[in-house]
Structures are given as C-alpha cells and as structure tokens.
C-alpha cells in the first residue's frame, strides 16, 4: 500500500471508532460542568445501543436508508430517559454520584439482555442490515491527497460529532446558558443567590449526558458491532469518561481525546494491515486501548482540575 492508502485506512478507521466516544464524552463534559459526576456513561451507552438496534430491526424495511439515523435518535432518547434515574438520585435525593452511576452500569446490560430475551427469545439480536457504512463527501473527496484521506469512504457520524463538539464548546463558553451551567458546577451557592435554578441546570447537564451517551451507544452498535448483546458495549463508556478528564472538562479537549482513544481502538482492528504494526501480536493490540486509558488516567487525573463543585451535592436550604 502507498502512503495515501495507509493514511486513508488509518483516518477512516479512527473516525469510525471515535464517533461514539466523542458524543458520549461531550455529554459527560456537560454533566460534570453542571456539578454531577456521571460514571454511568457505560450503562447509558448500553441502553442507547439496545434501543437503536431494536428500532433498526423493526423499521429497516419501511424506513430504508434513514433507518440508522432515526434509530440513533431513538437511542439518544432512550439514554436520556435512563439518565433520569441518575438525575433524580443525585439531584433530588442527594445520593452519592459514584454509587448512582455504578448502579446504572450494573443495571443496563442485564436489563438489555432480559428485554432481548423477551422480544426475540434469544440472548442477542440478529445483525442489522441498515447500518451507517462509509460515506464520501461530494466534491471534498476529489481534493488531491486530502480528499482520499479525510473525505472518501469516511464516517459521516464522526464528522457530525466533531462539528457538534465545536457547537457545544460555543454553547458552554459563549452563551448565558453555558455560563449558568458552569456556575452551578463551580459555586452553586453563589449561582443560587444570583437567581439561577441550580437543580434545573444540573438536570440539563445530566439529561444532556444521557442523550449524548445514548446517541454514542446507538452509533457504536449501528456502525461497529452490528447487533446487540451483553458484550456490545465493553469499556467504551469508561473511555469516554477518561476522555472527559484527559480533555480537562472541555468539549474540544474531550473530542480530541476521544479521537486519540478511537485511534488506539482502531489499531486493534487494522493493525494487521499496517507495516511494522502487523508484526505485533494481536493480543497486545486488543488490550492497547484499555492500557492507554489507564495510563492516561494515572498521568492526568491529578493534574486536571475538575469544576470545584463537581460531585458535591447541593442542598438548597444550606
């Protein structure tokens, strides 16, 4: 393979694996900037993947090429609904954020498998036929060198996720809503005295993380796994959480971190097609993304500064 072919393969695969992480990490950024730690992203992604696959299998024959896109939105809505449990527990009942998020992670996989068993009478679904596949941008894909690498046979959801990261950065740092949301994660008492409804802002943060996490899980299922089983989402939610920390609770940082983790994941799939890397034993390539996640957390967790009130319950009477 020549240089352009190798780069096109790497970029295309990286974008495919990055898209779910970008979307989910953006949700985590909003939740934590509002003051609510959400380690339940893994469980939310699982519910999003379940809802999207069931919808896809049910309506592919009637919706055609629109099926994966509509199914992704259904997955996002399912994730939003599931995240209400975390919002109510942490905001209204002042539960520990870590415990509440852990409950979501423990609950989601068996719940999904139970419903699949009830619907299809087996432990996993059939493979979907209406998936995202690869997309070439008209005009852009014809640009010499850059076109074949970045815009030909690429992931449309990934490019949408990148644009969404830019928009969500603007929303968080350049608008009144974003300022109010961040103030509730930095000093909720001061925000309350200024007339900001802290509970409302934190609900917005958590529900945003629910929708984005469900969307991420749906895209992972429809672009990568192709079906739903108990092992569809295995670690991607925690990678997204690591991207939030590595990206310093900033949408752009989280997006770039997600691309890095997506690249690590993609190497385990395309590594045998690349020079030099193909000589590395496959088992090492498969564990590389998770090892990198641990290394990043160890190196950057103590150096990154979270919002001051992140993970601290707010009781209005105090």
Coordinates of C-alpha atoms in Angstrom, one line a residue:
X1 CA 0.0 0.0 0.0
X2 CA 1.2 3.5 -0.7
X3 CA 1.2 6.4 1.8
X4 CA -2.2 7.8 0.9
X5 CA -3.8 4.4 1.1
X6 CA -2.3 3.7 4.5
X7 CA -3.3 7.2 5.8
X8 CA -6.8 6.8 4.4
X9 CA -7.2 3.5 6.2
X10 CA -6.0 4.8 9.5
X11 CA -8.1 8.0 9.4
X12 CA -11.2 6.3 8.3
X13 CA -11.0 3.6 11.0
X14 CA -10.1 6.1 13.6
X15 CA -13.1 8.2 12.8
X16 CA -15.4 5.2 13.0
X17 CA -14.3 4.3 16.5
X18 CA -14.0 7.9 17.6
X19 CA -17.6 8.9 16.9
X20 CA -19.3 7.1 19.8
X21 CA -16.6 8.3 22.2
X22 CA -16.8 11.9 21.1
X23 CA -20.6 12.0 21.5
X24 CA -20.6 10.3 24.9
X25 CA -17.7 12.3 26.3
X26 CA -19.4 15.6 25.2
X27 CA -22.4 14.5 27.4
X28 CA -20.0 13.8 30.3
X29 CA -18.5 17.2 29.9
X30 CA -21.9 18.9 30.3
X31 CA -22.9 16.7 33.2
X32 CA -19.7 17.4 35.2
X33 CA -19.7 21.1 34.4
X34 CA -23.1 21.3 36.0
X35 CA -21.7 19.6 39.1
X36 CA -22.9 16.0 38.6
X37 CA -20.3 13.2 38.1
X38 CA -21.7 10.6 35.7
X39 CA -19.7 7.4 35.6
X40 CA -22.9 5.7 34.4
X41 CA -22.0 6.6 30.8
X42 CA -21.2 2.9 30.1
X43 CA -24.7 1.9 31.1
X44 CA -26.3 4.7 29.2
X45 CA -24.4 3.7 26.1
X46 CA -25.7 0.2 26.5
X47 CA -29.3 1.3 26.7
X48 CA -28.8 3.5 23.7
X49 CA -27.3 0.6 21.7
X50 CA -30.2 -1.7 22.7
X51 CA -32.9 0.8 21.7
X52 CA -31.3 1.6 18.4
X53 CA -30.8 -2.0 17.3
X54 CA -34.4 -3.0 18.3
X55 CA -35.7 0.0 16.3
X56 CA -33.4 -0.7 13.4
X57 CA -34.5 -4.3 13.1
X58 CA -38.2 -3.3 13.4
X59 CA -38.3 -0.5 10.9
X60 CA -35.4 -1.1 8.4
X61 CA -37.8 -2.4 5.8
X62 CA -40.0 0.7 5.8
X63 CA -37.5 3.5 6.5
X64 CA -34.7 2.4 4.2
X65 CA -31.5 4.5 4.3
X66 CA -32.9 6.8 7.0
X67 CA -33.2 3.9 9.5
X68 CA -29.8 4.1 11.2
X69 CA -30.1 7.9 11.7
X70 CA -33.6 7.7 13.2
X71 CA -32.5 4.7 15.3
X72 CA -29.6 6.8 16.6
X73 CA -32.1 9.5 17.8
X74 CA -34.2 6.8 19.4
X75 CA -31.1 5.5 21.2
X76 CA -30.4 9.1 22.4
X77 CA -33.9 9.4 23.7
X78 CA -33.6 6.0 25.5
X79 CA -30.3 7.1 27.1
X80 CA -31.9 10.4 28.2
X81 CA -34.8 8.6 29.8
X82 CA -32.4 6.1 31.5
X83 CA -30.3 9.0 32.8
X84 CA -33.3 10.4 34.7
X85 CA -32.6 7.8 37.3
X86 CA -29.2 9.3 37.9
X87 CA -30.5 12.8 37.9
X88 CA -33.3 12.1 40.5
X89 CA -30.9 10.1 42.7
X90 CA -28.1 12.7 42.8
X91 CA -30.0 16.0 42.5
X92 CA -33.3 15.3 44.4
X93 CA -32.2 12.6 46.8
X94 CA -28.6 13.7 47.2
X95 CA -27.2 10.2 46.6
X96 CA -23.5 9.6 46.1
X97 CA -22.7 10.2 42.4
X98 CA -20.3 7.3 42.1
X99 CA -22.7 4.8 43.6
X100 CA -25.6 6.0 41.5
X101 CA -23.6 5.9 38.3
X102 CA -22.3 2.4 39.2
X103 CA -25.9 1.3 39.6
X104 CA -26.6 2.4 36.0
X105 CA -23.6 0.4 34.8
X106 CA -24.7 -2.7 36.6
X107 CA -28.3 -2.4 35.7
X108 CA -28.1 -1.7 31.9
X109 CA -26.5 -4.9 30.5
X110 CA -28.8 -7.5 32.2
X111 CA -31.8 -5.2 31.5
X112 CA -31.0 -5.1 27.9
X113 CA -30.4 -8.8 27.6
X114 CA -33.7 -9.6 29.5
X115 CA -35.7 -7.4 27.1
X116 CA -33.9 -9.0 24.1
X117 CA -34.8 -12.4 25.5
X118 CA -38.4 -11.3 26.0
X119 CA -38.7 -9.8 22.5
X120 CA -36.6 -12.3 20.4
X121 CA -36.5 -15.3 22.7
X122 CA -32.7 -15.4 22.5
X123 CA -29.7 -13.8 24.1
X124 CA -28.7 -11.5 21.3
X125 CA -30.3 -9.9 18.2
X126 CA -29.7 -10.6 14.6
X127 CA -27.3 -8.5 12.7
X128 CA -28.8 -5.3 11.3
X129 CA -28.8 -4.7 7.5
X130 CA -29.3 -0.9 7.6
X131 CA -26.1 0.4 9.1
X132 CA -24.1 3.6 8.7
X133 CA -21.4 2.2 6.4
X134 CA -19.0 4.6 4.8
X135 CA -19.7 7.9 3.2
X136 CA -17.8 10.0 0.7
X137 CA -18.4 13.8 0.7
X138 CA -19.2 15.0 -2.8
X139 CA -16.6 17.5 -4.1
X140 CA -14.4 17.3 -1.0
X141 CA -13.4 13.6 -1.7
X142 CA -12.0 14.8 -5.0
X143 CA -9.4 17.1 -3.5
X144 CA -5.9 15.8 -4.2
X145 CA -4.3 13.9 -1.2
X146 CA -6.5 15.4 1.5
X147 CA -9.8 14.2 -0.2
X148 CA -9.0 10.5 -0.3
X149 CA -7.6 10.6 3.3
X150 CA -10.3 12.6 5.1
X151 CA -13.4 12.7 3.0
X152 CA -13.6 9.5 1.0
X153 CA -15.1 6.3 2.5
X154 CA -15.2 8.0 5.9
X155 CA -17.6 8.1 8.8
X156 CA -20.4 10.7 8.5
X157 CA -21.4 10.3 12.2
X158 CA -17.8 11.2 13.2
X159 CA -17.8 14.4 11.2
X160 CA -21.1 15.3 12.6
X161 CA -19.8 14.6 16.1
X162 CA -16.7 16.8 15.5
X163 CA -19.0 19.7 14.4
X164 CA -21.2 19.1 17.3
X165 CA -18.2 19.3 19.7
X166 CA -17.4 22.8 18.3
X167 CA -21.0 23.9 18.7
X168 CA -21.2 22.5 22.3
X169 CA -18.0 24.3 23.1
X170 CA -19.5 27.6 21.9
X171 CA -22.7 26.9 23.8
X172 CA -20.8 26.1 27.0
X173 CA -18.4 29.1 26.9
X174 CA -20.1 31.8 24.9
X175 CA -23.7 31.7 25.9
X176 CA -25.7 32.6 29.0
X177 CA -26.9 29.0 29.3
X178 CA -23.4 27.8 29.4
X179 CA -22.3 30.3 31.9
X180 CA -25.2 29.4 34.2
X181 CA -24.4 25.7 33.8
X182 CA -20.7 26.2 34.6
X183 CA -21.5 28.4 37.6
X184 CA -23.6 25.5 39.1
X185 CA -20.6 23.3 38.8
X186 CA -18.2 25.8 40.3
X187 CA -20.2 27.5 43.1
X188 CA -23.8 26.5 43.3
X189 CA -24.4 28.6 46.4
X190 CA -23.3 31.8 44.6
X191 CA -25.4 30.8 41.5
X192 CA -28.4 30.3 43.7
X193 CA -28.1 33.8 45.2
X194 CA -28.0 35.2 41.6
X195 CA -31.4 33.6 40.9
X196 CA -30.1 30.6 39.0
X197 CA -32.1 27.4 39.5
X198 CA -29.3 25.0 40.4
X199 CA -31.4 21.9 40.3
X200 CA -32.7 22.8 36.8
X201 CA -29.2 23.5 35.4
X202 CA -28.0 20.2 36.9
X203 CA -30.9 18.4 35.3
X204 CA -30.0 19.9 32.0
X205 CA -26.4 18.7 32.4
X206 CA -27.3 15.1 33.3
X207 CA -30.1 14.7 30.7
X208 CA -27.7 16.1 28.1
X209 CA -25.2 13.4 29.1
X210 CA -28.0 10.8 28.9
X211 CA -29.0 11.8 25.4
X212 CA -25.4 12.1 24.1
X213 CA -24.4 8.8 25.7
X214 CA -27.4 7.0 24.2
X215 CA -26.6 8.5 20.9
X216 CA -23.0 7.3 21.2
X217 CA -24.1 3.8 22.1
X218 CA -26.5 3.7 19.2
X219 CA -23.8 4.8 16.7
X220 CA -21.4 2.2 18.1
X221 CA -24.0 -0.5 17.7
X222 CA -25.0 0.5 14.2
X223 CA -21.5 1.3 12.8
X224 CA -19.3 -1.2 14.6
X225 CA -21.0 -4.1 16.4
X226 CA -24.0 -4.5 14.1
X227 CA -26.2 -6.2 16.7
X228 CA -26.9 -6.1 20.5
X229 CA -25.7 -8.5 23.1
X230 CA -24.4 -8.2 26.7
X231 CA -20.9 -7.5 25.3
X232 CA -21.8 -4.8 22.8
X233 CA -20.6 -2.0 25.0
X234 CA -17.5 -3.1 26.8
X235 CA -15.4 -0.3 28.2
X236 CA -16.4 2.4 25.7
X237 CA -18.3 4.4 28.4
X238 CA -15.2 4.4 30.6
X239 CA -13.0 5.5 27.7
X240 CA -15.4 8.4 27.2
X241 CA -15.1 9.3 30.8
X242 CA -11.3 9.2 30.6
X243 CA -11.6 11.5 27.6
X244 CA -13.6 14.0 29.7
X245 CA -10.7 14.0 32.2
X246 CA -7.9 14.0 29.7
X247 CA -9.7 16.8 27.8
X248 CA -9.9 18.8 31.0
X249 CA -13.7 19.0 31.0
X250 CA -13.7 21.0 27.8
X251 CA -15.8 19.9 24.7
X252 CA -12.9 20.4 22.3
X253 CA -10.4 18.7 24.6
X254 CA -12.8 15.8 25.1
X255 CA -13.3 15.5 21.3
X256 CA -9.5 15.4 20.7
X257 CA -9.0 12.9 23.5
X258 CA -11.8 10.7 22.0
X259 CA -10.0 10.8 18.6
X260 CA -6.9 9.6 20.4
X261 CA -8.7 6.7 22.1
X262 CA -10.5 5.9 18.8
X263 CA -7.2 5.6 17.1
X264 CA -6.0 3.2 19.8
X265 CA -9.1 1.1 19.3
X266 CA -8.9 1.1 15.5
X267 CA -5.3 -0.2 15.6
X268 CA -6.5 -3.5 17.1
X269 CA -8.7 -3.9 14.0
X270 CA -6.5 -2.6 11.2
X271 CA -3.1 -3.3 12.7
X272 CA -2.5 -6.4 10.7
X273 CA -2.8 -4.4 7.5
X274 CA -0.2 -1.8 8.5
X275 CA 3.6 -2.1 8.1
X276 CA 5.6 -2.8 11.3
X277 CA 2.4 -2.8 13.5
X278 CA 1.4 -6.1 11.8
X279 CA 4.3 -7.8 13.5
X280 CA 3.0 -7.0 17.0
X281 CA 1.0 -9.9 18.5
X282 CA -2.8 -9.4 18.1
X283 CA -3.5 -9.8 21.8
X284 CA -1.3 -6.7 22.6
X285 CA -3.2 -4.7 20.1
X286 CA -6.5 -5.7 21.6
X287 CA -5.6 -4.6 25.1
X288 CA -3.8 -1.5 24.0
X289 CA -6.9 0.9 24.2
X290 CA -7.6 -0.2 27.8
X291 CA -4.0 0.1 28.8
X292 CA -3.8 3.6 27.3
X293 CA -7.0 4.6 29.2
X294 CA -5.4 3.5 32.5
X295 CA -2.1 5.3 31.7
X296 CA -3.9 8.5 30.8
X297 CA -5.9 8.4 34.0
X298 CA -2.9 7.8 36.1
X299 CA -0.9 10.6 34.4
X300 CA -3.5 13.2 34.1
X301 CA -6.1 12.7 36.8
X302 CA -4.1 14.5 39.4
X303 CA -3.1 17.3 37.1
X304 CA -6.5 18.0 35.6
X305 CA -8.7 20.3 37.8
X306 CA -12.4 19.5 37.7
X307 CA -15.1 22.1 38.4
X308 CA -14.9 23.0 42.0
X309 CA -18.3 21.6 43.0
X310 CA -18.2 18.6 40.7
X311 CA -19.5 15.6 42.6
X312 CA -20.8 17.7 45.6
X313 CA -24.5 17.5 46.3
X314 CA -26.3 20.8 46.6
X315 CA -29.0 21.2 49.2
X316 CA -30.8 24.5 48.7
X317 CA -31.6 25.1 52.4
X318 CA -27.8 25.2 53.2

